[in-house]
Amino acid sequence: MNKTNKLISYQKLTDIATVLFENGGLRSDDAAIIARDLVAANLRGLDSHGVSRIPMYLERIRRKVVNPQPNIKIQRITSAVSLVDGDDGMGFLAGHQAMDEAIELAKQSGIGLVGVRNSTHYGMAALYVKQAIEAGYISMAYTNSSPAIPVWGGRTPFLGASPFAAGVPGGEKSPYLLDMAMTVIARGKIRLAATHGEPIPSGLALDSDGVPTTDAKKAFEGVCLPFGGAKGAALAMLMDLLAGVLTGANYGGDVKSLYFDHSEPQNVGHLFIAIRPDLFVTKEEFNDRMDSFVDRAKDLPKAQGFDEILIPGEPEERTAIKRLEDGIPLTNEVIQSLVEEGVRSSVDVSNFF
């Protein structure tokens, strides 16, 4: 069932988001950054991580479990390692500063490693590796998150969906941009289905009693299943070890729920790695080799049902190009939630729609 109500331009949707965050107590520059990041997710077709999350983020600010104006601090540990304290602010802000720091370290040392603690949910993980790609760097981004999936053999939430992202810049061809959760499906997509009253396919989640379900609301209150069974659960565990245990952030089930727990800040952990692409070959040779790799991959014989071979990140980039031209689709429910959020902060955004 198509629940799309309207197509909204990129600029108009960014303006709406910026106004709502400014009225929610964020500094103007910070509000603009987060607004662009959320709309970037909508542009790439990841609507579960886009502007539909604005009411939830602002509610956490009102509940005082997110600091609207954080004093983010960066501590250099070695010539190639830094630690960022997010001061319980929006994770987008700590994430971008951390990747900037990783890139700066990599300029000097060839590789930069930056840990982050006292952060919160940082949105679409692709944001940070795209940031590195645009600067010409190879990168990886790790994060932990609130419990969403069980350890292999368990039935209660313990590990986060914890998306992993990686990026490799290209020359003339498309860069490699991977962004994937450790679950069969991103938990945010289940939340969106629950909001719309839509079912989800079987095999994605268990309800709170550990029973397989296609009811999105029960699934969101239960546990998501890891992709690849034990392999996905093991990778989710690695994400918690690197982003949580290593950085000094919360870990092992202690990250507070983004949706249901307003008792205290989340203390999410992230880990960013930036690598200079000219460490072993020249930049020109690296670019040529990347272009050759992409050409070789795309020229391979195609499996039945496939007209084209795409590099990770290419489908989302094509969606972004189309939505920039045509507009970003928003459902009635999302539009209504943004209008209601404006009313809460005494700003009328209905005229934008």
XYZ file of C-alpha atoms in Angstrom:
353
model
C 0.000 0.000 0.000
C 1.441 3.390 -1.015
C 1.202 5.808 1.890
C 3.171 8.623 0.239
C 1.410 11.941 0.602
C 3.711 14.549 -0.907
C 7.045 15.109 -2.603
C 9.085 17.728 -0.722
C 12.174 19.407 -2.153
C 15.568 18.782 -0.547
C 15.966 22.436 0.424
C 12.484 22.799 1.868
C 12.812 19.636 3.963
C 16.245 20.757 5.181
C 14.790 24.133 6.178
C 11.980 22.431 8.116
C 14.408 20.203 9.992
C 16.759 23.104 10.741
C 13.960 25.246 12.193
C 12.705 22.405 14.386
C 16.165 21.729 15.820
C 16.886 25.425 16.367
C 13.620 25.749 18.261
C 14.557 22.606 20.160
C 17.540 24.420 21.667
C 20.411 23.563 19.323
C 22.911 26.129 18.076
C 22.110 27.277 14.530
C 25.197 25.683 12.966
C 24.584 22.383 14.757
C 20.910 22.387 13.783
C 21.891 22.855 10.137
C 24.383 19.955 10.268
C 21.866 17.519 11.747
C 19.130 18.671 9.393
C 21.371 18.044 6.353
C 22.352 14.644 7.714
C 18.775 13.487 8.240
C 17.628 14.714 4.848
C 20.695 13.034 3.302
C 19.313 9.729 4.613
C 15.947 10.467 2.983
C 17.728 11.380 -0.242
C 19.519 8.026 -0.331
C 16.246 6.167 0.263
C 17.001 5.331 3.905
C 13.784 6.949 5.139
C 13.962 4.997 8.416
C 16.972 7.171 9.366
C 15.640 10.451 8.004
C 13.342 13.214 9.205
C 10.860 10.727 10.677
C 13.242 10.575 13.652
C 13.081 14.284 14.464
C 10.276 14.014 17.069
C 12.142 11.230 18.868
C 15.411 13.209 18.936
C 13.672 16.348 20.216
C 11.816 14.383 22.873
C 15.161 13.122 24.199
C 16.400 16.708 24.367
C 13.272 17.733 26.277
C 13.796 14.824 28.660
C 17.345 16.143 29.268
C 19.075 12.915 28.228
C 20.652 14.674 25.229
C 22.682 17.865 25.645
C 21.491 20.342 22.971
C 24.690 22.415 23.155
C 27.551 20.021 23.940
C 31.142 21.012 24.613
C 32.837 18.311 22.536
C 36.461 17.694 23.518
C 39.248 15.992 21.563
C 42.242 14.467 23.309
C 45.297 13.401 21.295
C 46.558 10.074 22.633
C 49.394 9.401 20.152
C 50.351 10.797 16.749
C 47.752 8.525 15.149
C 45.116 8.123 17.892
C 42.606 10.505 19.500
C 39.661 10.251 21.873
C 36.518 12.372 21.474
C 34.134 13.112 24.359
C 30.715 13.895 22.878
C 29.375 15.485 26.095
C 26.058 13.630 25.599
C 25.253 15.764 22.551
C 23.722 14.626 19.292
C 25.867 11.833 17.881
C 26.006 13.490 14.462
C 28.147 16.288 15.889
C 30.619 14.017 17.671
C 30.707 11.714 14.652
C 31.664 14.404 12.151
C 34.284 15.915 14.448
C 35.733 12.465 15.074
C 36.014 11.655 11.369
C 37.589 15.068 10.736
C 40.127 14.236 13.433
C 40.779 10.781 11.965
C 41.443 12.357 8.557
C 43.792 14.927 10.093
C 45.727 12.175 11.890
C 45.919 10.147 8.682
C 47.366 13.134 6.810
C 50.268 13.138 9.238
C 50.652 9.443 10.109
C 49.082 7.602 7.193
C 46.303 6.244 9.400
C 44.076 7.815 12.031
C 42.141 6.012 14.767
C 39.567 7.948 16.798
C 37.378 6.630 19.582
C 34.229 8.391 20.765
C 32.362 8.079 24.048
C 29.505 9.943 25.722
C 27.763 10.136 22.361
C 24.241 9.278 21.215
C 22.684 7.721 18.130
C 24.535 9.151 15.115
C 22.068 8.438 12.321
C 23.016 6.905 8.993
C 26.537 5.453 9.257
C 27.167 6.239 5.581
C 27.425 9.931 6.547
C 30.869 9.500 8.030
C 32.518 7.310 5.398
C 31.024 9.605 2.724
C 32.708 12.466 4.559
C 36.038 10.623 4.283
C 35.467 9.662 0.637
C 34.882 13.314 -0.240
C 38.193 14.142 1.460
C 39.907 11.363 -0.534
C 40.415 8.871 2.315
C 39.634 5.211 2.890
C 37.601 4.831 6.077
C 35.653 2.619 8.440
C 33.038 3.548 11.026
C 31.967 1.338 13.933
C 29.272 2.065 16.501
C 27.415 0.199 19.195
C 23.761 0.819 20.027
C 21.006 -0.148 22.416
C 20.149 -3.856 22.711
C 18.218 -5.087 19.685
C 19.440 -8.608 18.910
C 20.352 -11.601 21.073
C 23.713 -13.280 21.289
C 23.628 -16.466 19.246
C 21.565 -18.979 21.204
C 19.923 -16.318 23.388
C 16.380 -14.930 23.212
C 16.659 -11.525 24.896
C 18.159 -8.318 23.460
C 21.811 -7.809 24.352
C 23.760 -6.659 21.270
C 22.964 -3.599 19.187
C 21.975 -3.545 15.522
C 25.232 -1.551 15.328
C 25.698 -0.612 11.659
C 29.141 -0.969 10.093
C 30.213 1.400 7.341
C 33.282 1.462 5.093
C 34.297 3.659 2.198
C 36.967 3.575 -0.499
C 37.281 6.574 -2.832
C 37.509 5.997 -6.554
C 39.005 7.794 -9.498
C 36.554 8.398 -12.325
C 34.256 5.548 -11.275
C 31.881 5.146 -8.364
C 33.470 4.865 -4.914
C 32.809 1.862 -2.682
C 30.400 2.807 0.122
C 29.115 0.076 2.430
C 26.593 0.745 5.200
C 24.897 -2.242 6.790
C 23.317 -3.162 10.096
C 24.100 -6.428 11.841
C 20.426 -7.387 11.575
C 18.574 -8.985 8.669
C 16.806 -5.626 8.331
C 17.600 -2.272 9.937
C 15.631 -1.833 13.167
C 14.597 1.632 12.034
C 12.716 0.060 9.119
C 10.752 -2.092 11.558
C 9.946 1.050 13.571
C 8.727 2.758 10.395
C 6.536 -0.243 9.526
C 5.101 -0.183 13.061
C 4.344 3.534 12.696
C 2.448 2.845 9.482
C 0.693 -0.242 10.858
C 2.301 -2.437 8.210
C 3.436 -6.062 8.673
C 7.026 -7.160 8.132
C 8.199 -10.308 6.318
C 8.770 -13.439 8.376
C 12.267 -14.318 9.516
C 13.230 -10.799 10.626
C 12.325 -10.666 14.300
C 10.952 -12.317 17.439
C 8.377 -10.828 19.798
C 9.090 -10.248 23.503
C 8.285 -13.903 24.220
C 10.854 -15.131 21.713
C 8.223 -16.165 19.146
C 8.712 -15.342 15.431
C 6.397 -12.516 14.356
C 5.389 -10.467 11.338
C 3.716 -7.823 13.523
C 6.047 -4.813 13.274
C 4.993 -3.372 16.655
C 5.634 -6.681 18.446
C 8.898 -7.075 16.563
C 10.053 -3.596 17.595
C 9.295 -4.439 21.225
C 11.039 -7.808 20.855
C 14.337 -8.646 19.151
C 15.674 -8.377 15.615
C 17.463 -11.388 14.179
C 21.102 -11.104 13.092
C 21.880 -11.563 9.420
C 23.686 -14.799 8.648
C 22.779 -16.376 11.981
C 25.799 -16.907 14.203
C 28.032 -14.901 11.846
C 25.936 -11.744 12.145
C 25.695 -12.133 15.922
C 29.479 -12.494 16.132
C 29.999 -9.313 14.103
C 27.524 -7.437 16.295
C 29.553 -8.558 19.295
C 32.740 -7.261 17.638
C 31.067 -3.885 17.070
C 30.278 -3.631 20.788
C 33.817 -4.616 21.743
C 35.489 -2.063 19.450
C 33.020 0.813 19.798
C 32.018 0.231 23.428
C 34.561 -1.702 25.466
C 37.622 -0.156 23.772
C 36.464 3.478 23.879
C 35.185 3.598 27.472
C 31.554 3.996 26.362
C 28.649 1.866 27.572
C 28.706 -1.745 26.382
C 27.253 -5.200 26.977
C 23.582 -4.206 27.039
C 24.103 -0.924 28.936
C 23.431 1.502 26.050
C 20.032 3.005 26.846
C 17.160 2.537 24.412
C 16.751 5.420 22.004
C 12.979 5.056 22.130
C 11.953 3.654 25.506
C 14.533 4.694 28.123
C 14.835 8.332 29.190
C 16.453 7.588 32.529
C 19.931 8.832 31.589
C 22.143 9.593 28.561
C 22.957 6.700 26.231
C 26.784 6.956 26.280
C 27.032 5.368 22.834
C 30.535 4.556 21.572
C 31.934 4.958 18.064
C 35.268 4.114 16.461
C 36.509 5.779 13.268
C 39.454 4.813 11.081
C 40.821 6.913 8.209
C 43.569 5.666 5.893
C 45.545 7.606 3.298
C 45.182 5.807 -0.055
C 48.727 6.597 -1.205
C 50.589 4.597 1.452
C 51.763 1.788 -0.864
C 51.186 3.215 -4.341
C 50.824 6.761 -5.629
C 47.402 8.427 -5.443
C 47.193 8.364 -9.236
C 47.991 4.645 -9.357
C 45.470 3.954 -6.595
C 42.736 5.786 -8.505
C 43.572 3.902 -11.700
C 43.500 0.582 -9.845
C 40.139 1.411 -8.262
C 38.660 2.333 -11.650
C 40.015 -0.885 -13.113
C 38.520 -2.892 -10.254
C 35.082 -1.328 -10.760
C 35.231 -1.944 -14.525
C 36.236 -5.583 -13.998
C 33.410 -6.143 -11.485
C 30.784 -4.554 -13.722
C 31.927 -6.502 -16.798
C 31.467 -9.904 -15.132
C 28.772 -12.255 -16.482
C 25.423 -11.407 -14.868
C 23.314 -13.841 -12.882
C 19.746 -14.567 -13.928
C 17.442 -11.659 -13.115
C 20.193 -9.021 -13.100
C 20.582 -6.410 -15.826
C 23.502 -4.636 -14.189
C 26.163 -5.155 -11.523
C 26.307 -2.325 -9.007
C 29.016 -1.321 -6.536
C 27.932 -0.885 -2.876
C 26.595 2.650 -2.516
C 25.608 3.021 -6.171
C 21.877 2.247 -5.752
C 21.590 4.818 -2.955
C 23.481 7.435 -4.966
C 21.119 6.949 -7.910
C 18.150 7.321 -5.572
C 19.662 10.554 -4.240
C 20.050 11.976 -7.742
C 16.438 11.142 -8.577
C 15.041 12.532 -5.319
C 17.060 15.726 -5.673
C 15.316 16.247 -8.995
C 11.827 14.944 -8.211
C 11.520 15.631 -4.487
C 11.615 13.458 -1.362
C 8.486 11.393 -0.638
C 6.986 11.811 2.835
C 4.040 9.888 4.228
C 1.028 11.495 5.875
C 2.184 10.146 9.244
C 5.638 11.714 8.987
C 4.277 15.071 7.810
C 1.764 15.132 10.668
C 4.475 14.277 13.213
C 6.635 17.180 11.991
C 3.718 19.613 12.090
C 2.882 18.494 15.638
C 6.537 18.874 16.624
C 6.434 22.441 15.347
C 3.363 23.158 17.486
C 5.246 21.886 20.561
C 8.033 24.388 19.960
C 5.731 27.240 18.859
C 6.769 27.239 15.226
C 4.361 26.663 12.335
C 5.922 24.397 9.723
C 2.622 23.440 8.079
C 3.131 26.151 5.446
C 6.223 24.264 4.203
C 3.972 21.420 3.095
